[in-house]
PDB file of C-alpha atoms in Angstrom:
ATOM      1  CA  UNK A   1       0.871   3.512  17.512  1.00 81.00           C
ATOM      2  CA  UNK A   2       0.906   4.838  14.223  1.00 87.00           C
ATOM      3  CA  UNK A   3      -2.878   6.200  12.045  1.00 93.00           C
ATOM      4  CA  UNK A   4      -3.025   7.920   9.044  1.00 95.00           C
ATOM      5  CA  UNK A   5      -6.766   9.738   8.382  1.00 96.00           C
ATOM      6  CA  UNK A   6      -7.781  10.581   4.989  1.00 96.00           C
ATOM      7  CA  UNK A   7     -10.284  13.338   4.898  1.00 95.00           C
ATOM      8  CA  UNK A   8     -12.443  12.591   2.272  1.00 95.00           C
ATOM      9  CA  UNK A   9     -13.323   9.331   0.575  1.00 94.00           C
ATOM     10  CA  UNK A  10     -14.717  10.361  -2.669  1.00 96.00           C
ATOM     11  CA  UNK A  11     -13.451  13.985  -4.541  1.00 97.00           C
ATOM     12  CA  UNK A  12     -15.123  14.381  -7.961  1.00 97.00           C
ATOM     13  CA  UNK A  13     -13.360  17.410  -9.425  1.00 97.00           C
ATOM     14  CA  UNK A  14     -13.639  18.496 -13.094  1.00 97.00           C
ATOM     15  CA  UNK A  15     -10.675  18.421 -15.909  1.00 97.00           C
ATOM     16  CA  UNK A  16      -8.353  21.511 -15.465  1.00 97.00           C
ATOM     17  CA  UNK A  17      -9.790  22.123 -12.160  1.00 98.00           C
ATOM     18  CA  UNK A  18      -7.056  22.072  -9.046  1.00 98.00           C
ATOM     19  CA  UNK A  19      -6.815  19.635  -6.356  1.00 98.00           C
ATOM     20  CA  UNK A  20      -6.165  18.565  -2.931  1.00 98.00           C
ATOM     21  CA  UNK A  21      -6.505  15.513  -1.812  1.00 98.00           C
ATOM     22  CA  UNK A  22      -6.434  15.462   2.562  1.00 98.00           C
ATOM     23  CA  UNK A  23      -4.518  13.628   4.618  1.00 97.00           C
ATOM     24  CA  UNK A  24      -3.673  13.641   8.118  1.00 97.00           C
ATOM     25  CA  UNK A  25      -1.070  11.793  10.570  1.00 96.00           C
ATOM     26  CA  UNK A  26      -1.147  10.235  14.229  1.00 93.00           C
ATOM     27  CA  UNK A  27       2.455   9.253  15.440  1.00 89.00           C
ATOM     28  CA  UNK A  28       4.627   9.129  18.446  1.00 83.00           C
ATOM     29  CA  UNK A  29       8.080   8.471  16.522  1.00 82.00           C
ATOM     30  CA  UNK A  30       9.318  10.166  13.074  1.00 81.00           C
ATOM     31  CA  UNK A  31       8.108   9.263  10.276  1.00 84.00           C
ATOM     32  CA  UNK A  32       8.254   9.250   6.519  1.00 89.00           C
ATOM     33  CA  UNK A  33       5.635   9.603   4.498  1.00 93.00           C
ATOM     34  CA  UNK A  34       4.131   8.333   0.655  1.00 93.00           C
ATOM     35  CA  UNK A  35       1.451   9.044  -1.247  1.00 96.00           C
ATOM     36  CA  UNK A  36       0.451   5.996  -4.082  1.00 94.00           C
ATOM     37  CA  UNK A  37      -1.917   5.660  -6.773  1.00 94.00           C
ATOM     38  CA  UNK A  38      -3.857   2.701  -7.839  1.00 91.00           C
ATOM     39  CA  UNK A  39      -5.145   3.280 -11.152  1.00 89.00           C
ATOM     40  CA  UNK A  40      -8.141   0.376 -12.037  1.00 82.00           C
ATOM     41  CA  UNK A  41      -7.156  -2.958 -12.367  1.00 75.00           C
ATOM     42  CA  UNK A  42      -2.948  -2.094 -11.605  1.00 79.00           C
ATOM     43  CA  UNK A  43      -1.157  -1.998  -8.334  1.00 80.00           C
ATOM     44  CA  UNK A  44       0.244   0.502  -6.264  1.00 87.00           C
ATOM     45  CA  UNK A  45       2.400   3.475  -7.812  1.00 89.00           C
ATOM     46  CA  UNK A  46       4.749   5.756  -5.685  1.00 89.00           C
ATOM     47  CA  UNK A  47       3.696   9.100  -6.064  1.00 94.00           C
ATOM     48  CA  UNK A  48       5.843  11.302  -4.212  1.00 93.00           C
ATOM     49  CA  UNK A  49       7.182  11.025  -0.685  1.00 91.00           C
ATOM     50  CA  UNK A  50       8.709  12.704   1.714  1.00 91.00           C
ATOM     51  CA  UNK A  51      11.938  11.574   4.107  1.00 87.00           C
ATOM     52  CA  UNK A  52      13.514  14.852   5.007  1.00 84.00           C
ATOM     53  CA  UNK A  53      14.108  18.114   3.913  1.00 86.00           C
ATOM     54  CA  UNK A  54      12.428  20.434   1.828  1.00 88.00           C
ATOM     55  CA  UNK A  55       8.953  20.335   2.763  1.00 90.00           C
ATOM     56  CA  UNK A  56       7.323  20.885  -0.100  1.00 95.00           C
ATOM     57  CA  UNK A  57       7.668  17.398  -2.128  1.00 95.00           C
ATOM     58  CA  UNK A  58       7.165  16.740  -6.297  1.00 96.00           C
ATOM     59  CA  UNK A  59       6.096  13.990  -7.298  1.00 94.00           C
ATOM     60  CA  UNK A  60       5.337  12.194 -10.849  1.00 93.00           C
ATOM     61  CA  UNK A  61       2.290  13.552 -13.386  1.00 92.00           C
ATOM     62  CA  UNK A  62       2.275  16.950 -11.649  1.00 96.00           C
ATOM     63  CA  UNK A  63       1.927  16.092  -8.213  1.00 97.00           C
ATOM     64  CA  UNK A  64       3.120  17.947  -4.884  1.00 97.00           C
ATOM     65  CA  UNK A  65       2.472  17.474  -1.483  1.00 97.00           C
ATOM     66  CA  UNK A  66       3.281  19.619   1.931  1.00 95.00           C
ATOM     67  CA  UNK A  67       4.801  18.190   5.199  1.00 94.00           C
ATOM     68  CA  UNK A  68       3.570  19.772   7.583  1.00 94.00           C
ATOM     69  CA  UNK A  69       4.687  18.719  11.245  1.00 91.00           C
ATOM     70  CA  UNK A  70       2.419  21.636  13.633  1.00 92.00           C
ATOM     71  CA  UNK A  71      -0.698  20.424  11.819  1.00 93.00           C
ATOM     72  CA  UNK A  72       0.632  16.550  11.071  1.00 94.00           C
ATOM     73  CA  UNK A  73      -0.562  16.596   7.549  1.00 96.00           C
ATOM     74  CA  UNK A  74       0.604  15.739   4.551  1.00 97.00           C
ATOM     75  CA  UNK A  75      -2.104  16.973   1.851  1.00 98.00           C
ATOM     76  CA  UNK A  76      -1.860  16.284  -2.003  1.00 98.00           C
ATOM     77  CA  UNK A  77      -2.577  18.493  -4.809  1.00 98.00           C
ATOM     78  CA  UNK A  78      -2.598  19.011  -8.431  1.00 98.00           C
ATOM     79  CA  UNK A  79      -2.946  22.490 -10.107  1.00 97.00           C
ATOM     80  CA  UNK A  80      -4.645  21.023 -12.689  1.00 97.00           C
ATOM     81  CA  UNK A  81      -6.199  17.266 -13.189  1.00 97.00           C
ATOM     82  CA  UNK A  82      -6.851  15.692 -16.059  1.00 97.00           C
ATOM     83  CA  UNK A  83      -8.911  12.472 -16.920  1.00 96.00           C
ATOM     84  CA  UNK A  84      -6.145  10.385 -16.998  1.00 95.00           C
ATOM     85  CA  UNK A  85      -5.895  10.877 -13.280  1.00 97.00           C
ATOM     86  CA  UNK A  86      -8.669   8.928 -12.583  1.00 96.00           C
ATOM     87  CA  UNK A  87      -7.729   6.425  -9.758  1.00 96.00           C
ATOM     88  CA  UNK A  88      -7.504   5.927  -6.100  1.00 95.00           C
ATOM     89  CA  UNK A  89      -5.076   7.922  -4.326  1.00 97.00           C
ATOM     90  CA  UNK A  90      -3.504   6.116  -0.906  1.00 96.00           C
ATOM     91  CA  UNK A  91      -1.502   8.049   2.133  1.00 96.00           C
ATOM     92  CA  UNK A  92       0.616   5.630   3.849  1.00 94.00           C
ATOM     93  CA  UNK A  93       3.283   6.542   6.649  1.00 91.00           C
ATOM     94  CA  UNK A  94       6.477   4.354   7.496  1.00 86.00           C
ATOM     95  CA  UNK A  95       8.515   4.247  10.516  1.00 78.00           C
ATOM     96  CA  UNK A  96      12.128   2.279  10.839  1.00 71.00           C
ATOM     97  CA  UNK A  97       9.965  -0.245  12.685  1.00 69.00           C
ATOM     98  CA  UNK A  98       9.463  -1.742   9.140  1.00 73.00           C
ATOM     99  CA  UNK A  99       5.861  -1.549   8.454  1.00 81.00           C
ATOM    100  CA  UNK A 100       3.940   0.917   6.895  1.00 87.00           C
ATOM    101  CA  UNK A 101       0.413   2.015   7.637  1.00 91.00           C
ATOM    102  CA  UNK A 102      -1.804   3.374   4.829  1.00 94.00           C
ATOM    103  CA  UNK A 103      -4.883   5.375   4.924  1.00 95.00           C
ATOM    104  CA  UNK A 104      -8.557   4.486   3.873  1.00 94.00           C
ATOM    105  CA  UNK A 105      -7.623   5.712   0.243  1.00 95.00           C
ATOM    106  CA  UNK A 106      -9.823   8.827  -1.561  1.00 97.00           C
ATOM    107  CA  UNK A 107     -11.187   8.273  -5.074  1.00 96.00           C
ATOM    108  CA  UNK A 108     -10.589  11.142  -6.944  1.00 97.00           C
ATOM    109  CA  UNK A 109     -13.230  11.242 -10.138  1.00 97.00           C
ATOM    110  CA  UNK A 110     -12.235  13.715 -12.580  1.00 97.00           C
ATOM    111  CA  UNK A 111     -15.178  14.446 -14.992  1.00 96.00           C
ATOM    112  CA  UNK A 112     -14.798  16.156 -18.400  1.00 95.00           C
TER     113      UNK A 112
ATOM    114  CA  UNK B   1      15.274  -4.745 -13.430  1.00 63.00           C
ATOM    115  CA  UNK B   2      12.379  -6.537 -13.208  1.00 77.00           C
ATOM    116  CA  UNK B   3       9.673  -5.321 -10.263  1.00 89.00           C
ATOM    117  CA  UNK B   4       7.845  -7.160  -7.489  1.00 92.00           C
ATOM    118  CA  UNK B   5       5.599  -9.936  -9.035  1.00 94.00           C
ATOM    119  CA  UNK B   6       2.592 -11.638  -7.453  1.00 95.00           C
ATOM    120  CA  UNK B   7       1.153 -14.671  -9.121  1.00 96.00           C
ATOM    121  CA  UNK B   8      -2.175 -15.175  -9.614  1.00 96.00           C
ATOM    122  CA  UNK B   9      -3.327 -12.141 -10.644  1.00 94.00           C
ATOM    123  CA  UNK B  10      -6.719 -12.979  -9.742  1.00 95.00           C
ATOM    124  CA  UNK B  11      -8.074 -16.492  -7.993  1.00 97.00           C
ATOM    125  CA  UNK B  12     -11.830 -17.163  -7.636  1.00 97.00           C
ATOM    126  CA  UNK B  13     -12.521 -20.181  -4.929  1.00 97.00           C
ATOM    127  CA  UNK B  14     -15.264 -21.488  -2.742  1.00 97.00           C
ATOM    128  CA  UNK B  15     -15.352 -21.218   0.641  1.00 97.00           C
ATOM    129  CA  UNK B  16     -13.682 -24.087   2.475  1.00 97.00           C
ATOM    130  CA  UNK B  17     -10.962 -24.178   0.051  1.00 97.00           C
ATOM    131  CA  UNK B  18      -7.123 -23.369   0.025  1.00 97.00           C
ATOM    132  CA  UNK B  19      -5.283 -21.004  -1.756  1.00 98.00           C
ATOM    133  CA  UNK B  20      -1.786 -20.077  -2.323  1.00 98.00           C
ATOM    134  CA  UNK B  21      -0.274 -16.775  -3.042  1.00 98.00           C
ATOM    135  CA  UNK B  22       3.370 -16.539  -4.365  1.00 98.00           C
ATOM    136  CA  UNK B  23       5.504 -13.309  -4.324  1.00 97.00           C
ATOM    137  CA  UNK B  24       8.707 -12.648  -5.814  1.00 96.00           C
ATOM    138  CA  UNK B  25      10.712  -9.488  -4.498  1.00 95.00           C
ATOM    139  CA  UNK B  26      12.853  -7.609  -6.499  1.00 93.00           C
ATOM    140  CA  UNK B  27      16.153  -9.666  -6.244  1.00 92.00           C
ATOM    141  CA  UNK B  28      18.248  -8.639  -3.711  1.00 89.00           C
ATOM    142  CA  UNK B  29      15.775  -7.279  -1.528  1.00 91.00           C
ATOM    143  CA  UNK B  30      16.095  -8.876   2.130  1.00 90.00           C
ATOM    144  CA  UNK B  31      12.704  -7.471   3.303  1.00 91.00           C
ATOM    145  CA  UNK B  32       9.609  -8.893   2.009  1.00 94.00           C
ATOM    146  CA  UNK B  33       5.958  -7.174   3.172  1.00 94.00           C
ATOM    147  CA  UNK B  34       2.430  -8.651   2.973  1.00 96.00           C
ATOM    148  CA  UNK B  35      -0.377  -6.524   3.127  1.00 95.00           C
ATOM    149  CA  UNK B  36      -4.289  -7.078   2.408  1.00 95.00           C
ATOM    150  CA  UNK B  37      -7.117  -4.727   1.589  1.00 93.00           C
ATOM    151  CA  UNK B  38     -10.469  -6.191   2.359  1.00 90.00           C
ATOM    152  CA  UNK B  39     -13.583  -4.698   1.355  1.00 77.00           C
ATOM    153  CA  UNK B  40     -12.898  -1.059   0.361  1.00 75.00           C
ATOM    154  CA  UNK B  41     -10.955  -0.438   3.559  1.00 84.00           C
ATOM    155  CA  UNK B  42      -7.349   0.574   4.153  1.00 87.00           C
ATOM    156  CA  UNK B  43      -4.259  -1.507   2.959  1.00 93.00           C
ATOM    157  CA  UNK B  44      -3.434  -3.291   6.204  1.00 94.00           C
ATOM    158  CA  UNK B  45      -0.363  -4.893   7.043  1.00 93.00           C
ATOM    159  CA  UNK B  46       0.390  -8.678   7.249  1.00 96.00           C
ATOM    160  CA  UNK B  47       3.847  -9.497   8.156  1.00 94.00           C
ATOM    161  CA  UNK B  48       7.236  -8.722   7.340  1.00 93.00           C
ATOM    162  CA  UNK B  49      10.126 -11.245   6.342  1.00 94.00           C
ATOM    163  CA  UNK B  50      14.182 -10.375   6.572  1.00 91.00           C
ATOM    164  CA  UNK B  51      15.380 -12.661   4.329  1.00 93.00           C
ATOM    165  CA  UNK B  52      13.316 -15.915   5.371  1.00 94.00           C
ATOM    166  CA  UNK B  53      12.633 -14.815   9.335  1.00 93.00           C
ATOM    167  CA  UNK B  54       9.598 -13.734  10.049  1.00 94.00           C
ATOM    168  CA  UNK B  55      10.608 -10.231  11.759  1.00 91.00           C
ATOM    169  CA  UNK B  56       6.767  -8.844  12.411  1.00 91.00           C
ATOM    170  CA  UNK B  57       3.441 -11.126  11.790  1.00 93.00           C
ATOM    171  CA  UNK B  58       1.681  -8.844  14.152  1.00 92.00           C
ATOM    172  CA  UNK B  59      -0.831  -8.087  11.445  1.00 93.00           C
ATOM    173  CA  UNK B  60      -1.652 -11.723  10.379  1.00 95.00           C
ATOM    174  CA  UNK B  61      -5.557 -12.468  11.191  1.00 93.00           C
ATOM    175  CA  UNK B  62      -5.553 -15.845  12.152  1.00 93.00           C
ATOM    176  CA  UNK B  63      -3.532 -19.078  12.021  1.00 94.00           C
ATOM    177  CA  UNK B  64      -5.631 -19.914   8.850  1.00 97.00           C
ATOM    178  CA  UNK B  65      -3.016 -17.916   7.301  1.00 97.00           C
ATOM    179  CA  UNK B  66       0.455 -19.214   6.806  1.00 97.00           C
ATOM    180  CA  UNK B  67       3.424 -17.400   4.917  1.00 97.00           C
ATOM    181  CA  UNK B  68       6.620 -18.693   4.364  1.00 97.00           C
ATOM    182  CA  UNK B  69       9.779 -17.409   2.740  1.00 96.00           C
ATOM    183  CA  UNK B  70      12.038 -20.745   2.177  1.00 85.00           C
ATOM    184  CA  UNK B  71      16.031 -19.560   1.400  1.00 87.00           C
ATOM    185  CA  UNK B  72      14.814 -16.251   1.677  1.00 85.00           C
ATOM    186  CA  UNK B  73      13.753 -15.290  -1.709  1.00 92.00           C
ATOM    187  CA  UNK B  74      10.128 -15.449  -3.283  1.00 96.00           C
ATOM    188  CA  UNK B  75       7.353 -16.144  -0.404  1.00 98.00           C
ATOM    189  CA  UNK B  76       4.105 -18.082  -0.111  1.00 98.00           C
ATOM    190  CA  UNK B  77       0.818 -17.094   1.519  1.00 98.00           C
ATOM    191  CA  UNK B  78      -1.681 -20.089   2.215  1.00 98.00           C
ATOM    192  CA  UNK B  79      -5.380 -19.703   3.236  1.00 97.00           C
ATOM    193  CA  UNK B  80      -6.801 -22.550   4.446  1.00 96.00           C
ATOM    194  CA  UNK B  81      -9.725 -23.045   4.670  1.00 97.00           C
ATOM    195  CA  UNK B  82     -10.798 -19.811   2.942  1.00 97.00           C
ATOM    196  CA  UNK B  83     -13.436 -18.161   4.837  1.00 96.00           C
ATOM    197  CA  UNK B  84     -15.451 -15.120   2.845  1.00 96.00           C
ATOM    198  CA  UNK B  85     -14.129 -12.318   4.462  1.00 95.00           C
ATOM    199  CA  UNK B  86     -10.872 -13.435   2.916  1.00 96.00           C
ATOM    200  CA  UNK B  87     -11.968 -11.644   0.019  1.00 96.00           C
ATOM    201  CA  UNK B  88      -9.666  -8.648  -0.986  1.00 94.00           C
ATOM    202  CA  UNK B  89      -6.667  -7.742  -2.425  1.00 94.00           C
ATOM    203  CA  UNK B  90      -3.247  -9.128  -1.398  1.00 96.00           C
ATOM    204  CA  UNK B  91      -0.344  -6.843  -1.875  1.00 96.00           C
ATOM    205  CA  UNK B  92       3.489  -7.651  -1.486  1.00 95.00           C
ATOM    206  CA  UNK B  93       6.351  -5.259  -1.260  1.00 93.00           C
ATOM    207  CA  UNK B  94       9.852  -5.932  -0.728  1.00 92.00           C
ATOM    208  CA  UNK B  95      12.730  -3.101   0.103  1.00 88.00           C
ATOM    209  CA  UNK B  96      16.446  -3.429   0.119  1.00 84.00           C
ATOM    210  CA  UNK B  97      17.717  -2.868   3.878  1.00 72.00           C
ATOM    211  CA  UNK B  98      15.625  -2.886   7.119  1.00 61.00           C
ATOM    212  CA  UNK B  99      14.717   0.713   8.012  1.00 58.00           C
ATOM    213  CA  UNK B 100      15.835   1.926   4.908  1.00 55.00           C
ATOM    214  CA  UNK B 101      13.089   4.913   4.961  1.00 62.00           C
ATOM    215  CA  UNK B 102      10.502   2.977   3.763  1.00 60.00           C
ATOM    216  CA  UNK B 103      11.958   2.517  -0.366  1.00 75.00           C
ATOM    217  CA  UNK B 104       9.038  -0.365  -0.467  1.00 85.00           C
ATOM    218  CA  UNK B 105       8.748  -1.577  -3.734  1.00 87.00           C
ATOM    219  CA  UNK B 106       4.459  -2.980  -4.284  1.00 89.00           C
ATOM    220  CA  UNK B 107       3.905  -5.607  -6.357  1.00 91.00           C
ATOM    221  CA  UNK B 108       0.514  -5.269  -8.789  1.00 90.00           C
ATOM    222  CA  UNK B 109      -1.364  -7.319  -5.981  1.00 93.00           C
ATOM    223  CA  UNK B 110      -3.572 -10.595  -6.212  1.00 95.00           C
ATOM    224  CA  UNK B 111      -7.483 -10.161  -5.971  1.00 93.00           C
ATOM    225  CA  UNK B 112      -8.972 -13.265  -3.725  1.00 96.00           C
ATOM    226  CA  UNK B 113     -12.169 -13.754  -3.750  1.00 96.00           C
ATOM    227  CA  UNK B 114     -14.467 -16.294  -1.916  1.00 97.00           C
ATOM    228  CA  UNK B 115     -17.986 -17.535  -2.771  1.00 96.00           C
TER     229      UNK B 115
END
């Protein structure tokens, strides 16, 4: 079985400030693994995600993220955050057996 | 190339009642996803079509809950009868080829809720 843990629930950061946003893995098989944004009243948005490689991933509106297999985490962050980043922020792991299994989600709060 | 839509947007009934969800994949995507997220909690999955068999419905709660994918394009989820912990957001994805690293495509979602 597959589990993906999001440390924290709720980050309130300030604008300009950096970011990371936790997120940990459970899994017996290889995996791939996504983080999405849900900004208020809209539907899930790709991020970034990671399928092979490099491990250090980019992702859209200045978001990166970290495979790490030893500590089986995949943590989010932002050097910078502005307001407009506002939103809920999802970690979500897929395997080939065609489902994909999503964390709790963390609100980040970005406050001028 | 238009995205995964969900239709209604948003749907208000009373408990008791039934409701119907539509999705329409991207076109020419043979795997179609439903997920829900109730109360807060994390996005859980449904059930997953390939093209209009139902390849995994481990995740569906209870036969109040039927989905169907006739001739394997857009896809219907009924609740009936509603019950109030039906409440939540309904998500549908769709991706092009099974196992293909997880390129699932959301839709915007439908919020349910049940009084």
């Amino acid at each position: 079985a597959q589990s993906v843990t999001q440390l924290d629930s709720q980050v309130p950061v300030f604008e300009e400030a950096p970011v990371e946003l936790r997120c940990n893995y459970s899994s017996s098989v290889s995996v791939y693994l996504f983080w999405y944004v849900q900004y208020p009243n809209q539907g899930l948005q790709l991020l970034l995600k990671y399928l092979s490689g490099s491990t250090l991933v980019k992702g859209i509106n200045g978001f990166e993220a970290e495979f790490n297999k030893s500590q089986t985490s995949f943590h989010l962050r932002k050097p910078s955050v502005h307001i407009s980043d506002t939103a809920e922020y999802f970690c979500a792991l897929y395997t080939n057996a065609g489902k994909s299994t999503f964390g709790d989600g963390t609100t980040l709060t970005v406050k001028p | 190339e238009a995205g995964v839509t969900q239709f209604p947007s948003h749907s208000v009934i009373e408990k008791g009642q039934t409701v119907t969800l539509r999705c329409d994949p991207i076109s020419g995507h043979d795997n179609l996803y439903w997920y829900r997220r109730v109360m807060g909690k994390e996005i859980k999955f449904l059930l997953h079509f390939v093209k209009e068999s139902k390849q995994d419905e481990s995740g569906m709660p209870n036969n109040r809950f039927l989905a169907e994918r006739t001739g394997g394009t857009y896809s219907t989820l009924k609740v009936q009868p509603a019950e109030l912990e039906d409440s939540g957001v309904y998500f549908c994805a769709s991706s092009q080829v099974a196992g293909s690293r997880g390129e699932q495509y959301f839709g915007p979602g439908t919020r349910l809720t049940v009084t």
